Coordinates of C-alpha atoms and ligand atoms in Angstrom, one line a residue:
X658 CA 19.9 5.8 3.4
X659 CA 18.3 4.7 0.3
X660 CA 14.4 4.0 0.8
X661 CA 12.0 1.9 -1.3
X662 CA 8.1 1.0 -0.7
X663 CA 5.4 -1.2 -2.1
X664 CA 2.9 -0.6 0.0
X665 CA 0.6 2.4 -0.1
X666 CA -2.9 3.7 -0.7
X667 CA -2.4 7.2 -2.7
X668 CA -6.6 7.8 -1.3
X669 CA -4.9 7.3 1.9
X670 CA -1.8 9.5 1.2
X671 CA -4.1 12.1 0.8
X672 CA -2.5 15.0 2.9
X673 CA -5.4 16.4 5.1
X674 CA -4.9 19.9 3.6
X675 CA -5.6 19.3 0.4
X676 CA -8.3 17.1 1.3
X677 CA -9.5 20.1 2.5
X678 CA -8.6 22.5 0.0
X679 CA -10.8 20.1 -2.7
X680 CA -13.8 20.1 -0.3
X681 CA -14.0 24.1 -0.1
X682 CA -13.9 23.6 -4.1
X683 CA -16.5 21.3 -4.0
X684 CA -18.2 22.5 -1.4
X685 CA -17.9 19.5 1.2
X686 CA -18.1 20.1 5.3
X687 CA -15.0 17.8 6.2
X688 CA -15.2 18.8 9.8
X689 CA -16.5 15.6 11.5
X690 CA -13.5 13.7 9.7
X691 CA -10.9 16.4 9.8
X692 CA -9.8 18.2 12.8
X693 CA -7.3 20.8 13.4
X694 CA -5.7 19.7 10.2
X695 CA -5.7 16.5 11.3
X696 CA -7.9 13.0 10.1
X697 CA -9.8 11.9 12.9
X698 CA -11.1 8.4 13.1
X699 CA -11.7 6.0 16.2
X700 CA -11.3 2.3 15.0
X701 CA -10.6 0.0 11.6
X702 CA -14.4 0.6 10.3
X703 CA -14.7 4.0 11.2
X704 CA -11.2 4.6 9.5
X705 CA -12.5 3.0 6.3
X706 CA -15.4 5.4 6.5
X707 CA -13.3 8.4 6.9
X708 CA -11.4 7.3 4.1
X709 CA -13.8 6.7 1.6
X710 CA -15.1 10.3 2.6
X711 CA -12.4 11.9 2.3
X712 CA -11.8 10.1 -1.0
X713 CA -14.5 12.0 -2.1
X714 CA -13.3 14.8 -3.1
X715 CA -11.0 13.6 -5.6
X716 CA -13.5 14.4 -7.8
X717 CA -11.6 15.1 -11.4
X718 CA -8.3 13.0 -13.1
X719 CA -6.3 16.3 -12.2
X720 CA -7.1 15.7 -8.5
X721 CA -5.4 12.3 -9.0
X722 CA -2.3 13.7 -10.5
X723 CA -1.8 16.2 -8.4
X724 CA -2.1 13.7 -5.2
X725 CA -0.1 11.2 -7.2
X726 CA 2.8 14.0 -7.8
X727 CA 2.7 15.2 -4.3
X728 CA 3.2 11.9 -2.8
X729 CA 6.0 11.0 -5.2
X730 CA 7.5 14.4 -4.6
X731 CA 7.4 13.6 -1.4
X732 CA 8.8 10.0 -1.7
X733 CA 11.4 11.0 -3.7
X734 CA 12.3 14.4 -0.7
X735 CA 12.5 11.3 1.8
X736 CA 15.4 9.5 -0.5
X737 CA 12.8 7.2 -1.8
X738 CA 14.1 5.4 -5.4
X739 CA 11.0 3.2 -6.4
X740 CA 7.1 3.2 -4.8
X741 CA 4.4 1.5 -5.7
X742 CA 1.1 2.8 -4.9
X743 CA -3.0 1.4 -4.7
X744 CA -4.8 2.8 -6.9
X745 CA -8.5 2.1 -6.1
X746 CA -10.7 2.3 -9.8
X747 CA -13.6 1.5 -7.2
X748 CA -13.7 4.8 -5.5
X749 CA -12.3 6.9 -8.3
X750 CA -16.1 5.4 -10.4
X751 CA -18.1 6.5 -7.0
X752 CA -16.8 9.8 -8.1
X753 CA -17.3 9.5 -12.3
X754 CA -13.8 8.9 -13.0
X755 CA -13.7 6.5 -15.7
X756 CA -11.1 3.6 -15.1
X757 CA -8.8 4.5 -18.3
X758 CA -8.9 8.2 -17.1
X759 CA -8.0 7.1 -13.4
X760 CA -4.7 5.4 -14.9
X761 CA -3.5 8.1 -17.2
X762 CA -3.9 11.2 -14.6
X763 CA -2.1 8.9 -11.6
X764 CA 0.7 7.9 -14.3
X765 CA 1.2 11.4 -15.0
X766 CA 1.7 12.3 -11.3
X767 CA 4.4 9.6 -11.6
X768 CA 6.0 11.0 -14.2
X769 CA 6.0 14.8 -13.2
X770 CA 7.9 13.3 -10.1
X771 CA 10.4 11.4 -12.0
X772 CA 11.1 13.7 -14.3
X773 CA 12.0 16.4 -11.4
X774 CA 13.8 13.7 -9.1
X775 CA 14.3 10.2 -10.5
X776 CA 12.2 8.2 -8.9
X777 CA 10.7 5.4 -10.1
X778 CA 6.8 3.9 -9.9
X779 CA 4.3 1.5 -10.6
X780 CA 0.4 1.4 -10.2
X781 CA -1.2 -1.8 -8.1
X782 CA -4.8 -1.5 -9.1
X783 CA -7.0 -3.2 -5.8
X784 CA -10.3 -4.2 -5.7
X785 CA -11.7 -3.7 -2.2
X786 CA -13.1 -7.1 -0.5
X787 CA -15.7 -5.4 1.4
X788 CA -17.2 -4.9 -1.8
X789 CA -17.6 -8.6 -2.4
X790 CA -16.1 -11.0 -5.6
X791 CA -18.5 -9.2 -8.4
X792 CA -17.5 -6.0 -7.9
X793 CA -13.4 -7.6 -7.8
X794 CA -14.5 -9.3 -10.9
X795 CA -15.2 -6.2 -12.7
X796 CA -12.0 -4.7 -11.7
X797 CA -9.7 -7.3 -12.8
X798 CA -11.5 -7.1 -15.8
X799 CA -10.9 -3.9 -16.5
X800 CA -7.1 -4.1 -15.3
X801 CA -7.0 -7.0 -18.5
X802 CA -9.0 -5.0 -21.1
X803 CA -6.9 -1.9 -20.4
X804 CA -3.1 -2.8 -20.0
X805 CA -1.0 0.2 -19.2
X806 CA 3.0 0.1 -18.6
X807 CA 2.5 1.9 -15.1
X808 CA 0.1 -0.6 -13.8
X809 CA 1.6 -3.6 -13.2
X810 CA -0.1 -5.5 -10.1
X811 CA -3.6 -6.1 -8.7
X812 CA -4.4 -6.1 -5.3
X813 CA -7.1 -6.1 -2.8
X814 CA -7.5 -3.8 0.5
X815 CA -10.1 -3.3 2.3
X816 CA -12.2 -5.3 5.5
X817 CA -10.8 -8.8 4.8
X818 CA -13.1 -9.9 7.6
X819 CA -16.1 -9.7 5.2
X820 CA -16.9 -12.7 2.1
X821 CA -14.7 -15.3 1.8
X822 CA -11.6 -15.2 0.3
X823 CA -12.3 -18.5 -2.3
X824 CA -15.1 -16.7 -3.7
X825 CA -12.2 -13.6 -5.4
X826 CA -9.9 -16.2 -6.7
X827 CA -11.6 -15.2 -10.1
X828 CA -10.5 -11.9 -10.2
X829 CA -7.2 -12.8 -9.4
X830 CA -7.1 -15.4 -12.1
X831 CA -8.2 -13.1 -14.6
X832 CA -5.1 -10.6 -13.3
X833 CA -2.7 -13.4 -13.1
X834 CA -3.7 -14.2 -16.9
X835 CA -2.9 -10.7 -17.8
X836 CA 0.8 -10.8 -16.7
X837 CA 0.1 -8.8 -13.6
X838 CA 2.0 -9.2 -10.3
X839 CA -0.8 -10.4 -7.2
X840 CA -0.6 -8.9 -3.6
X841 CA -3.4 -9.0 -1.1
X842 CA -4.1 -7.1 2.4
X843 CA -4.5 -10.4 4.6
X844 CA -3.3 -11.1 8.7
X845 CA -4.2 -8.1 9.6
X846 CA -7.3 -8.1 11.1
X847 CA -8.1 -11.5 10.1
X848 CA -5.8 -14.3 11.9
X849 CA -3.6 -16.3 9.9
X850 CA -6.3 -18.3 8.3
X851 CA -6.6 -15.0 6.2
X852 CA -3.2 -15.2 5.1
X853 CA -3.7 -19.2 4.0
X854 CA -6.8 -18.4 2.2
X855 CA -4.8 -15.7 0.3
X856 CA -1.8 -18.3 -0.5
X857 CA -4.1 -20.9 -1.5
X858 CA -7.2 -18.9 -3.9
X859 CA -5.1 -16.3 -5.1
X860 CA -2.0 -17.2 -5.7
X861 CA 0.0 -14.1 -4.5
X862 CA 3.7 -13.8 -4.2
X863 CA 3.3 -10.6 -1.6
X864 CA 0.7 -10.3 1.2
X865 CA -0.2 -7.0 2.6
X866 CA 0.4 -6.7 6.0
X867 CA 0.7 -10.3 6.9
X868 CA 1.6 -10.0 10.4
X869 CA -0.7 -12.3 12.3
X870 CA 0.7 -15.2 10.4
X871 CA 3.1 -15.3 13.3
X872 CA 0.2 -17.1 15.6
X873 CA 0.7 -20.0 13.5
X874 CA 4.4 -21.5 13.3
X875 CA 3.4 -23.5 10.2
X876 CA 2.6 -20.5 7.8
X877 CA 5.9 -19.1 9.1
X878 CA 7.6 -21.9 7.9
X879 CA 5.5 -22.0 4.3
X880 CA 6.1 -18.0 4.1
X881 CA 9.9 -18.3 4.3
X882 CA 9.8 -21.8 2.6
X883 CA 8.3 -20.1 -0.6
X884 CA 9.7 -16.8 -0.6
X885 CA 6.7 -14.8 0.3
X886 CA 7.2 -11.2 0.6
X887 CA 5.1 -9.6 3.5
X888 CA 4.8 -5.7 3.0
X889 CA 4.8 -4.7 6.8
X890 CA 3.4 -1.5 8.2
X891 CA 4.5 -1.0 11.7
X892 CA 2.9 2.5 12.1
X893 CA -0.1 1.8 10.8
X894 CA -0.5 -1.6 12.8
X895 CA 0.2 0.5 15.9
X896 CA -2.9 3.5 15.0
X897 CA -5.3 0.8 14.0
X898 CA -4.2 -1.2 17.4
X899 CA -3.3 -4.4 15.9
X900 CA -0.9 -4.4 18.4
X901 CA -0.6 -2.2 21.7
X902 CA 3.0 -1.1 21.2
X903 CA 6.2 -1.8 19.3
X904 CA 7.7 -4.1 21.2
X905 CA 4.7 -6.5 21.0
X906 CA 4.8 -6.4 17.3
X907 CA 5.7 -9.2 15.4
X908 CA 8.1 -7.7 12.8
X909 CA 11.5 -9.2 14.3
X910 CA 10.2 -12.5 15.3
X911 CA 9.0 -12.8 11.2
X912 CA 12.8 -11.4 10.4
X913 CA 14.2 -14.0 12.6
X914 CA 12.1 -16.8 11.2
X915 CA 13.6 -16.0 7.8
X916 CA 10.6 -14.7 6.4
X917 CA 10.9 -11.7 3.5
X918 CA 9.7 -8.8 5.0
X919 CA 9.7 -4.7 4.1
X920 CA 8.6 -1.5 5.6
X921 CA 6.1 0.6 4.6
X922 CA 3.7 3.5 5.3
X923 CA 0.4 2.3 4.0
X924 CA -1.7 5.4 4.4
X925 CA 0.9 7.3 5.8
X926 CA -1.4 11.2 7.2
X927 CA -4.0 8.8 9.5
X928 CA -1.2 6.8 10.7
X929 CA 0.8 10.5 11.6
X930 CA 3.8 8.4 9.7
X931 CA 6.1 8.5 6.5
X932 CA 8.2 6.2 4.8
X933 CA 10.8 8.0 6.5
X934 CA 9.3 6.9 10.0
X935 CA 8.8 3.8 9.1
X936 CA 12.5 3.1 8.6
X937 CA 13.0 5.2 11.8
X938 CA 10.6 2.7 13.6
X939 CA 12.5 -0.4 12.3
X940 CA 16.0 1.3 13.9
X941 CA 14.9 3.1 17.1
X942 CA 11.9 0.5 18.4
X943 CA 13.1 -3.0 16.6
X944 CA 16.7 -2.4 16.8
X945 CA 17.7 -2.8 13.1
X946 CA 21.2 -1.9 12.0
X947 CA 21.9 -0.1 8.7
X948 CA 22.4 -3.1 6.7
X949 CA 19.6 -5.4 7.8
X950 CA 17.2 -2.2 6.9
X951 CA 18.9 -1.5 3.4
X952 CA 18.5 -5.7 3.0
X953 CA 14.6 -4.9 3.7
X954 CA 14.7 -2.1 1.0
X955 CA 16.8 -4.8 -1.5
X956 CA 14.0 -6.7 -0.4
X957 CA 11.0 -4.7 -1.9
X958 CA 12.8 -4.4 -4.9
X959 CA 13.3 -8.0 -5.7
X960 CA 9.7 -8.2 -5.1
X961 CA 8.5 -5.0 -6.7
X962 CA 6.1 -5.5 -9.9
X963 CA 8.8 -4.1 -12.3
X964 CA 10.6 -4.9 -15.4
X965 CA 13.8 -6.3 -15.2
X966 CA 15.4 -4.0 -16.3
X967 CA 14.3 -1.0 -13.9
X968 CA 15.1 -3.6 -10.9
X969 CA 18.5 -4.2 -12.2
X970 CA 19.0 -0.3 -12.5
X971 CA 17.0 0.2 -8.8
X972 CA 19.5 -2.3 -7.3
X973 CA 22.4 -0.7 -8.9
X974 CA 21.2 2.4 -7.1
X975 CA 20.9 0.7 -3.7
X976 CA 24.2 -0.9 -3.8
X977 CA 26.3 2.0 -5.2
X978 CA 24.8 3.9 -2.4
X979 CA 25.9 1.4 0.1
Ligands
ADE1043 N1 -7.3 0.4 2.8 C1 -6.5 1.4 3.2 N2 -5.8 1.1 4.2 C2 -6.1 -0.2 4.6 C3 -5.7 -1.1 5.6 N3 -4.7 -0.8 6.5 N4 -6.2 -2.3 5.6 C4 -7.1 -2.7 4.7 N5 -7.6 -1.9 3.7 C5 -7.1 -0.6 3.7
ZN1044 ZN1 -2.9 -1.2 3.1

């Protein structure tokens, strides 16, 4: 089966060994975050932590390539046709990567990969929201004065339980004005107030995550109603303990409701997932057939931040597989 995702931090697709492999070059001890090859983390904080440490080493543009390349690589190994990955410009500058820099080394991993397998990829820059509406500002900013054919959304990860969400509609403006695509990480630890706030400030047409929207039956109505797009990650909701187990999770009851939704891996080595278990989740724990899962693929390209005529070609793809 044809695969597709939209939803994905390449800092968090990071696998841990070359996490590693970059901190002996740099000389960074890893062993309180990594742990018999494995990222160790206890709760939603202290995974943000371990991320931006392990982010850390991703010190040069060719570190970005190379992850960027290996995740596509990988993508494409798991019959993956299109991804769109997070690029954060925020933790690359931690590091002295220079925005314009960030962009050219993660498009080249892109482009490695779909020159070797035909995949296809776009770049979502995100501001992170724990970092507050200035710092969002400057992103967005950047993301204008800089326009690049790979990047062609802006986003925002990060603890959405910190500043409120009014005060980032700014940044978000400033990305809409520049013809970029808008997606948010929202009703996922915030309720689905969150997911409101991100509707009504920032005028997205995805939300990230998006799951808690299912404790109020009016947002499910307005989510369906207006063709919102939720970019659901099952595995991760599961690790971070959003929910206790798969058959408390929302994911069905969103489906059933008629909302939009897709899967995806999000930061697929702390979650011990892939796209490819992902997909496996939706048919072995919510009871998917094949055809409702390739219409949640169809999905994610109809929503994907693409040029028309990629998404023509991408669907072509999908149904000529079918
Ligand atoms: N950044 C990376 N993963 C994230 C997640 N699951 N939620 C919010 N921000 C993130
Ligand atoms: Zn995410």
């Amino acid at each position: 089966m044809l695969k597709a995702e939209i939803h994905c931090h390449i800092e968090g697709a990071a696998d841990p060994a070359l996490i590693q492999r970059l901190a002996k070059k740099y000389q960074v001890d890893m062993s309180d975050i990594i742990q018999d090859g494995r990222y160790v983390w206890s709760n939603f904080t202290n995974f943000l932590n371990t991320y931006d440490k392990a982010s850390s080493v991703l010190r040069e543009p060719e570190d970005y390539r190379l992850l960027t390349y290996d995740y596509f690589s990988r993508l494409a190994a798991q019959d993956t046709i299109y991804g769109e990955i997070f690029g954060s410009s925020d933790h690359a500058a931690v590091m002295g990567i220079g925005y314009v820099d960030l962009v050219e080394a993660m498009s080249a991993g892109i482009e490695d990969a779909r020159r070797e397998s035909g995949i296809e990829g776009r770049i979502i820059m995100t501001c992170v929201r724990h970092l507050g509406p200035e710092a969002a500002d400057a992103v967005a900013e950047q993301v204008a004065a800089n326009p690049h054919p790979m990047v062609t959304g802006f986003g925002m990860g990060g603890d959405e339980r910190s500043f409120d969400i009014a005060d980032f509609s700014s940044a978000f403006a400033t990305a809409s004005d520049a013809g970029l695509g808008l997606t948010a990480h929202a009703g996922e630890f915030g309720g689905p107030e969150s997911v409101i706030g991100a509707l009504d400030h920032l005028g997205v047409t995805r939300i990230g995550h998006g799951v808690r929207s299912i404790e109020d039956p009016e947002l499910v109505k307005r989510l369906a109603h207006d063709n919102i797009v939720l970019e659901i990650c099952p595995g991760s909701n599961i690790s971070l303990q959003v929910y206790s187990d798969f058959a408390s999770h929302p994911l069905p009851k969103l489906f059933a409701e008629g909302v939009r939704v897709t899967i995806n891996s999000d930061d697929p080595p702390y979650f011990h997932t892939s796209i490819e278990r992902e997909y496996e989740i939706a048919k072995k724990e919510f009871g998917f057939d094949d055809a409702t899962i390739n219409d949640f693929t169809r999905t994610a390209i109809e929503a994907a931040f693409v040029d028309e005529p990629t998404r023509e070609s991408l669907l072509k793809r999908l149904d000529n597989a079918a």
